[in-house]
Tab-separated table of C-alpha atoms and ligand atoms in Angstrom:
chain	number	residue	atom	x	y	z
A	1	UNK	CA	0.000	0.000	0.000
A	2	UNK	CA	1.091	3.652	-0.599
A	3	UNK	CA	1.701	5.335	2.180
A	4	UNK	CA	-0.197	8.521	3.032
A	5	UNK	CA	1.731	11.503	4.332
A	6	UNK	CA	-0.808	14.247	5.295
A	7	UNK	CA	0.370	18.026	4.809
A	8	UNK	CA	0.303	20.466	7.690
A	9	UNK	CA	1.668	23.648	7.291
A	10	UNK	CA	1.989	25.773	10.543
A	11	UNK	CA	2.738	29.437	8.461
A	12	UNK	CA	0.780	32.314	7.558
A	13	UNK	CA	1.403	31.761	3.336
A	14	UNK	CA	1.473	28.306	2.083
A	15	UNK	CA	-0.237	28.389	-1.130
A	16	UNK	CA	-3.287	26.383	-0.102
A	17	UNK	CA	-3.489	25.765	4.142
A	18	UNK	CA	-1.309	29.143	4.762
A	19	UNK	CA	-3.282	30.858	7.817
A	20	UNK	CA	-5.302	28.400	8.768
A	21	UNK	CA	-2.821	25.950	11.404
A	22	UNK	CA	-0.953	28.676	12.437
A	23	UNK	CA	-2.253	28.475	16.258
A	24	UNK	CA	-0.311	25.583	18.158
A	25	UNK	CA	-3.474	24.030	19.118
A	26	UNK	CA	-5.244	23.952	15.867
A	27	UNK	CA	-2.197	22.536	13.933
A	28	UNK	CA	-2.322	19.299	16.388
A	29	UNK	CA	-6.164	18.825	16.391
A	30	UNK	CA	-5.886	18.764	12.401
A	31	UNK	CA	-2.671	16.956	12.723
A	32	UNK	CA	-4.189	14.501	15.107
A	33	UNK	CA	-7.820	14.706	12.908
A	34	UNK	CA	-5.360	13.191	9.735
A	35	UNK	CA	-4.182	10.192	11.753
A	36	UNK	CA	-7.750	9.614	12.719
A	37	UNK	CA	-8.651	10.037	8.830
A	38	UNK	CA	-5.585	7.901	7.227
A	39	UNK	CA	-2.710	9.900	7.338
A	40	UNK	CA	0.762	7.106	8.062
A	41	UNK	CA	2.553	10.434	8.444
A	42	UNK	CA	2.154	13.973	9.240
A	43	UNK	CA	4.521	16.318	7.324
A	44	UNK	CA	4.915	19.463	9.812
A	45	UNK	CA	5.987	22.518	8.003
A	46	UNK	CA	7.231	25.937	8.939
A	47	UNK	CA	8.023	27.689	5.608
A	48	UNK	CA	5.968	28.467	2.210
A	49	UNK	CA	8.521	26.844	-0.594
A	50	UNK	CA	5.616	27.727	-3.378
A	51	UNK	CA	6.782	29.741	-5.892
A	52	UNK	CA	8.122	33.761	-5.228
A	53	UNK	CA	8.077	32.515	-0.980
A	54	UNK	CA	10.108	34.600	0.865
A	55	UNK	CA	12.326	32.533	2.518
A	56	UNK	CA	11.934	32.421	7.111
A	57	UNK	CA	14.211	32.771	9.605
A	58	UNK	CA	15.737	29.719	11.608
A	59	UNK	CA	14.076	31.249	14.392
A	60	UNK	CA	10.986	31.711	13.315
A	61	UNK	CA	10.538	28.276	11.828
A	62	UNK	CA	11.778	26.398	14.561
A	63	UNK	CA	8.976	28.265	16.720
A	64	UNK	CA	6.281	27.611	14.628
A	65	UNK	CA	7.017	23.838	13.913
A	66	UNK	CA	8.459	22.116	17.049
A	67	UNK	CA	5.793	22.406	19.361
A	68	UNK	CA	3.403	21.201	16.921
A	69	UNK	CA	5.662	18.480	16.321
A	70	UNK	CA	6.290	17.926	19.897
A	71	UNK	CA	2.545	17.445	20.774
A	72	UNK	CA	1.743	15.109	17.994
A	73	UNK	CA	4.302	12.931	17.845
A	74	UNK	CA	3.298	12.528	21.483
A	75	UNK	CA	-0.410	12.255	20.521
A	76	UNK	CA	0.252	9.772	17.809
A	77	UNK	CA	1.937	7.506	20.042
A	78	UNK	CA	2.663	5.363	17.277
A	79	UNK	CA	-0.136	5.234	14.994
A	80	UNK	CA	1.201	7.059	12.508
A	81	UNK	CA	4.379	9.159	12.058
A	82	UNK	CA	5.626	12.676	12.303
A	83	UNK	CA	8.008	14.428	9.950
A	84	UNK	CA	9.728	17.742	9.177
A	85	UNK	CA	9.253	19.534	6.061
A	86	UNK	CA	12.377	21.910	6.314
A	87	UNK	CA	15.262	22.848	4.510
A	88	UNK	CA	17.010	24.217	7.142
A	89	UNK	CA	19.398	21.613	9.240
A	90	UNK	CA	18.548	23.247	12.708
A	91	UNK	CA	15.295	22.851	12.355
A	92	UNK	CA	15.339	19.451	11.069
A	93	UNK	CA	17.366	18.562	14.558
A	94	UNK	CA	14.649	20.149	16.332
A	95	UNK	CA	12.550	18.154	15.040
A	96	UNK	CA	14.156	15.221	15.268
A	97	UNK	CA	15.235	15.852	18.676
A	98	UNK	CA	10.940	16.210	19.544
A	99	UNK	CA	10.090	12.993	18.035
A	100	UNK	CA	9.919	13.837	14.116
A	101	UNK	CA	11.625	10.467	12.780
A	102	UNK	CA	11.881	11.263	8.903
A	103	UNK	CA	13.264	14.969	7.463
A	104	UNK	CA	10.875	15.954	4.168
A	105	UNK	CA	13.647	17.729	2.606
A	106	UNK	CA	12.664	19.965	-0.775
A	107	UNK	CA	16.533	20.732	-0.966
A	108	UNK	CA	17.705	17.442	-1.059
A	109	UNK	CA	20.898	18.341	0.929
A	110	UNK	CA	20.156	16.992	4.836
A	111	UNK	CA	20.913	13.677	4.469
A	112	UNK	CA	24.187	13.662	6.856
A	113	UNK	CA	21.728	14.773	9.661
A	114	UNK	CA	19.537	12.328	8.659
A	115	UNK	CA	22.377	9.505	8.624
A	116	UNK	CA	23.622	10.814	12.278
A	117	UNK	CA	19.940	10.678	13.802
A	118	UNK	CA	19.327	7.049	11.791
A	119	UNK	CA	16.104	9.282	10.688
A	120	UNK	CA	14.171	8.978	7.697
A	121	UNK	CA	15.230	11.230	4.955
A	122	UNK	CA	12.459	12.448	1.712
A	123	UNK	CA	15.045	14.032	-0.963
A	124	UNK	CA	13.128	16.177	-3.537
A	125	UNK	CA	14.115	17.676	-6.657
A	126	UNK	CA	14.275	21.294	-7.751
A	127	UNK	CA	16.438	24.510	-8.575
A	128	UNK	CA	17.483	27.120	-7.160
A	129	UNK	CA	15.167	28.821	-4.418
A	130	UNK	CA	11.600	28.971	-4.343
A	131	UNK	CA	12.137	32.656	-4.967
A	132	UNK	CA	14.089	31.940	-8.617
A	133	UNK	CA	12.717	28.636	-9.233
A	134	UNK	CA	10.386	29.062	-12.132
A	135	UNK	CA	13.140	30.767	-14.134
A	136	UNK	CA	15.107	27.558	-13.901
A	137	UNK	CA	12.445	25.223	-15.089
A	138	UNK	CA	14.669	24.385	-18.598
A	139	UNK	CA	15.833	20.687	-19.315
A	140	UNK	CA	17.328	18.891	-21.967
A	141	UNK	CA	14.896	15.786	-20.865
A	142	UNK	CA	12.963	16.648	-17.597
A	143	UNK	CA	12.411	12.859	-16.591
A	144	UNK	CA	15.976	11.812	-16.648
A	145	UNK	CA	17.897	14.778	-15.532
A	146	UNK	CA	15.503	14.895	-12.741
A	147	UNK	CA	16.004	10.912	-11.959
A	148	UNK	CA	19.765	11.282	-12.374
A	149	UNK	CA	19.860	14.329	-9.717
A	150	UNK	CA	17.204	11.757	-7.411
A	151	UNK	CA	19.255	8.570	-8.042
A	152	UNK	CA	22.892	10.312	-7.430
A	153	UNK	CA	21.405	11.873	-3.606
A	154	UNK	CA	19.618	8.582	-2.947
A	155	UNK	CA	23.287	6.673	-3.126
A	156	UNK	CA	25.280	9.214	-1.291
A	157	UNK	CA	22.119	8.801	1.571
A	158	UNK	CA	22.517	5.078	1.644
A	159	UNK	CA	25.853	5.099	1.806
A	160	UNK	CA	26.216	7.256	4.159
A	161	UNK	CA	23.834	5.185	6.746
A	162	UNK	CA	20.295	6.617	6.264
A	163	UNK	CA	18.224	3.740	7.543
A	164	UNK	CA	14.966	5.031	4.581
A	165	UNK	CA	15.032	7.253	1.793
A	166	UNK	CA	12.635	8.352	-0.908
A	167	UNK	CA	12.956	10.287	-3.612
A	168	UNK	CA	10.355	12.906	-5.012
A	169	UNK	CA	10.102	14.209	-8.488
A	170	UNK	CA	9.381	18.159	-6.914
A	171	UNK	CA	6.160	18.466	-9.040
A	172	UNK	CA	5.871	22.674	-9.430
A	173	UNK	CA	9.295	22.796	-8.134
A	174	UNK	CA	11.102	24.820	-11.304
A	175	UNK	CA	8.722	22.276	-13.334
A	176	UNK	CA	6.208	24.172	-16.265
A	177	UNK	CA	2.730	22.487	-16.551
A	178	UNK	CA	4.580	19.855	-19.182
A	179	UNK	CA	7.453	19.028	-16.817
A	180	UNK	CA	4.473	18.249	-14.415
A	181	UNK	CA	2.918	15.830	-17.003
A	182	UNK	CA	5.782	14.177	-18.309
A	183	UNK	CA	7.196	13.240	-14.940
A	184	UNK	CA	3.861	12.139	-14.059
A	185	UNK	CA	3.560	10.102	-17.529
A	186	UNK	CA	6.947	8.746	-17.354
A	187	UNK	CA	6.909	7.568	-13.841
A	188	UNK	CA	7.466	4.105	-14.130
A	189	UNK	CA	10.909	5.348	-14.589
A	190	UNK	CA	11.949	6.755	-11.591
A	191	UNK	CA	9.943	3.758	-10.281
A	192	UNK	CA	12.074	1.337	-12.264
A	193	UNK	CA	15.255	2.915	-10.140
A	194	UNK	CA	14.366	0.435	-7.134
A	195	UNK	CA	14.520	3.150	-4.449
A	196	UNK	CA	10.687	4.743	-3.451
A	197	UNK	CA	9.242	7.281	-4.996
A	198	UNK	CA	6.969	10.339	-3.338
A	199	UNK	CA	5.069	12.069	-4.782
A	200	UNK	CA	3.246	15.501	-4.336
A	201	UNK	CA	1.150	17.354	-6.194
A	202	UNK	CA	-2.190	17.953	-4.337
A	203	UNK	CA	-4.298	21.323	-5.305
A	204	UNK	CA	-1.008	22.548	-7.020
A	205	UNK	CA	-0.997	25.268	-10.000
A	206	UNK	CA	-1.243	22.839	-12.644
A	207	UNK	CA	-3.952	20.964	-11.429
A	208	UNK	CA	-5.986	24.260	-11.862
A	209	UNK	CA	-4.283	25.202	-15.328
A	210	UNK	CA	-5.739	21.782	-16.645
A	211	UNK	CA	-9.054	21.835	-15.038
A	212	UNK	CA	-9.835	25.865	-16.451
A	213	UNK	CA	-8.945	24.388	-19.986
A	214	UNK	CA	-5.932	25.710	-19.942
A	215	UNK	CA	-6.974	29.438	-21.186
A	216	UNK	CA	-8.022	31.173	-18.484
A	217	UNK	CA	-6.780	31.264	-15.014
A	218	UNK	CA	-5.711	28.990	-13.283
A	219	UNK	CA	-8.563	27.057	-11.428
A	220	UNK	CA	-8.810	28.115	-7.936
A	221	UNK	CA	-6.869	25.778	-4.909
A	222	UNK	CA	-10.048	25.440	-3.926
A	223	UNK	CA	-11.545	24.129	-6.846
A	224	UNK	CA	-8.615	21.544	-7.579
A	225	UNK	CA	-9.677	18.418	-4.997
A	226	UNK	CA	-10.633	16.278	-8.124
A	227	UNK	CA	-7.839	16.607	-9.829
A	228	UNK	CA	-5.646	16.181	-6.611
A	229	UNK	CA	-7.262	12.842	-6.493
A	230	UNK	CA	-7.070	11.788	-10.422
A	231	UNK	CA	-3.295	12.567	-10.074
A	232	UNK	CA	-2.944	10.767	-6.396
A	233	UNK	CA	-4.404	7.316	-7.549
A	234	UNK	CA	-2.534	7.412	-10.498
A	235	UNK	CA	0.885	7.719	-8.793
A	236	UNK	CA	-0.548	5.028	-6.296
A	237	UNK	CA	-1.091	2.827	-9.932
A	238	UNK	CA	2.244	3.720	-11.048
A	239	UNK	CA	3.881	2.445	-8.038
A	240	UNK	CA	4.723	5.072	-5.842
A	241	UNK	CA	5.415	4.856	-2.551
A	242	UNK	CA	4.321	8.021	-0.466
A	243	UNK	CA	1.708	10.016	-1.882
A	244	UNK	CA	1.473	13.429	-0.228
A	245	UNK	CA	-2.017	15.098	0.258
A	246	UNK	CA	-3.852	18.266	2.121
A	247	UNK	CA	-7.147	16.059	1.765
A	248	UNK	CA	-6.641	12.918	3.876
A	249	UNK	CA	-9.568	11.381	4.396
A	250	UNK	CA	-10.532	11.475	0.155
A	251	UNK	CA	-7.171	10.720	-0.580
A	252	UNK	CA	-6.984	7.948	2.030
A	253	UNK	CA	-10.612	6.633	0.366
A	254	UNK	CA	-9.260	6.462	-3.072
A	255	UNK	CA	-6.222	4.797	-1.397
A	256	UNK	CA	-8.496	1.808	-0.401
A	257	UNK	CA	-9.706	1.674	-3.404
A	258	UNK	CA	-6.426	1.481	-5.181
A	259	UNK	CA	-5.463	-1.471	-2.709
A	260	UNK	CA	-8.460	-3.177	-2.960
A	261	UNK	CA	-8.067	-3.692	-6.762
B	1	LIG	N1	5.513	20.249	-2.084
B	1	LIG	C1	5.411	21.281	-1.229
B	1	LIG	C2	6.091	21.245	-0.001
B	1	LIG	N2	6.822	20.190	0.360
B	1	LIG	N3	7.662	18.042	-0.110
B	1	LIG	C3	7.778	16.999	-0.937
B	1	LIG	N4	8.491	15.925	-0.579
B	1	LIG	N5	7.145	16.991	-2.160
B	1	LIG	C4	6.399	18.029	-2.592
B	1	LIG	O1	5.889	17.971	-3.729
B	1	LIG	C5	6.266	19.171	-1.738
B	1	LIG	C6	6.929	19.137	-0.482
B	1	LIG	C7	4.557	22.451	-1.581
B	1	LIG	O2	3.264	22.289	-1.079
B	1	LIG	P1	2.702	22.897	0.294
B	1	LIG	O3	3.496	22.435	1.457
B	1	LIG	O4	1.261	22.609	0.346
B	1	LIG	O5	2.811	24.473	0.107
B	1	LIG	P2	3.814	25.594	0.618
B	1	LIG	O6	5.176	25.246	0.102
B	1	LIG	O7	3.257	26.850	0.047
B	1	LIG	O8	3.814	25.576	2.126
């Protein structure tokens, strides 16, 4: 079965949830609400990496994120698991340190923590910063530059003692709406590397670029659930193994499904 990690973002701008977990105690009822809905892990975050995000300061992320981490990992008590979606090495200890036990890294560069702390470690493509990205988003062949960069951090990880690693495609991440697609088409290949593949793409900007046709704007985040889904269960049919999702309890759903078959 795919495992479901459930996003939780504790800041005021994430492109979708921003604002609305930024109080302690409402992050770990929703973070504690996704275990009860499906979620094998909660992915605690502490900074916007959408496109043009300013980037936050150490000390500002670690506040936001390791009491919320704290408190559910506690709460979870081993139902389901709690990780750290940081760039940032400090604040990946932190984490660690409060009972996060893999680091969701979108800079792909934290493994030596995560060998020293025998935590799991989530290493995602993209370029440059969040805040340059998009200009970036040029490749000779997206799908095998982006497996090559995946494949290449995966071996330095293992080698260097992390216990579990995955590797993530960064959907959006300097990626155009094709990029998106042909990763998405082509999976089986990154599949077809042996080492697990994530995958996230819930309510993101292309999901709402396909569903308004294409010549309008962009279909609203909240308007993009069904699309979320469509591209969820077809990861989960492609063989991925971590699908990452906002909406736990219809991901989780379509998740049985997918098993069930
Ligand atoms: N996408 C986002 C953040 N973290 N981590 C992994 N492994 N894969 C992803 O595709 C991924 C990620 C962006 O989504 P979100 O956290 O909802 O938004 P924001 O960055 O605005 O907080």
């Amino acid at each position: 079965m795919t495992l479901l990690m459930g996003v939780l973002n504790v800041t005021p701008d994430s492109f979708y949830d921003g604002g609305q977990w930024e109080d302690e105690e409402a992050a770990v009822a929703r973070g504690s609400a996704m275990i009860d809905e499906g979620a094998d892990i909660v992915d605690v975050g502490g900074e916007s990496t959408r496109p043009a995000a300013a980037p936050v300061a150490e000390s500002e992320e670690l506040r936001r994120v390791v009491p919320v981490v704290k408190e559910l990992a506690q709460r979870a008590n081993g139902r389901a698991r709690v990780s750290v979606d940081t760039r940032k090495r400090a604040v990946a200890q932190a984490a660690l340190e409060a009972g996060a036990t893999i680091i969701n890294d979108v800079s792909a560069t934290l493994w030596p923590l995560a060998a020293e702390a025998r935590a799991g470690w989530v290493a995602m493509h993209m370029r440059g910063e969040p805040s340059t990205m998009m200009s970036l988003a040029n490749y000779s062949d997206v799908v095998t530059d982006v497996k090559e960069f995946l494949v290449e951090r995966a071996e330095l990880a293992a080698g260097a003692g992390v216990p579990e690693v995955w590797v993530d495609p960064g959907i959006g991440f300097a990626k155009t709406t094709a990029h998106n697609l042909a990763l998405l088409a082509r999976l089986d290949e990154l599949v077809g590397t042996g080492w697990p593949v994530a995958i996230g793409l819930s309510r993101k900007r292309f999901i709402g670029v396909l569903a308004s046709g294409g010549e309008h704007e962009p279909a609203p985040t909240g308007d993009r659930l069904e699309g979320s889904l469509a591209g969820a269960v077809w990861a989960m049919v492609k063989g991925a193994a971590m699908v990452r999702a906002h909406d736990v309890k219809a991901t989780a759903d379509a998740a049985r499904l997918v098993g069930a078959i």
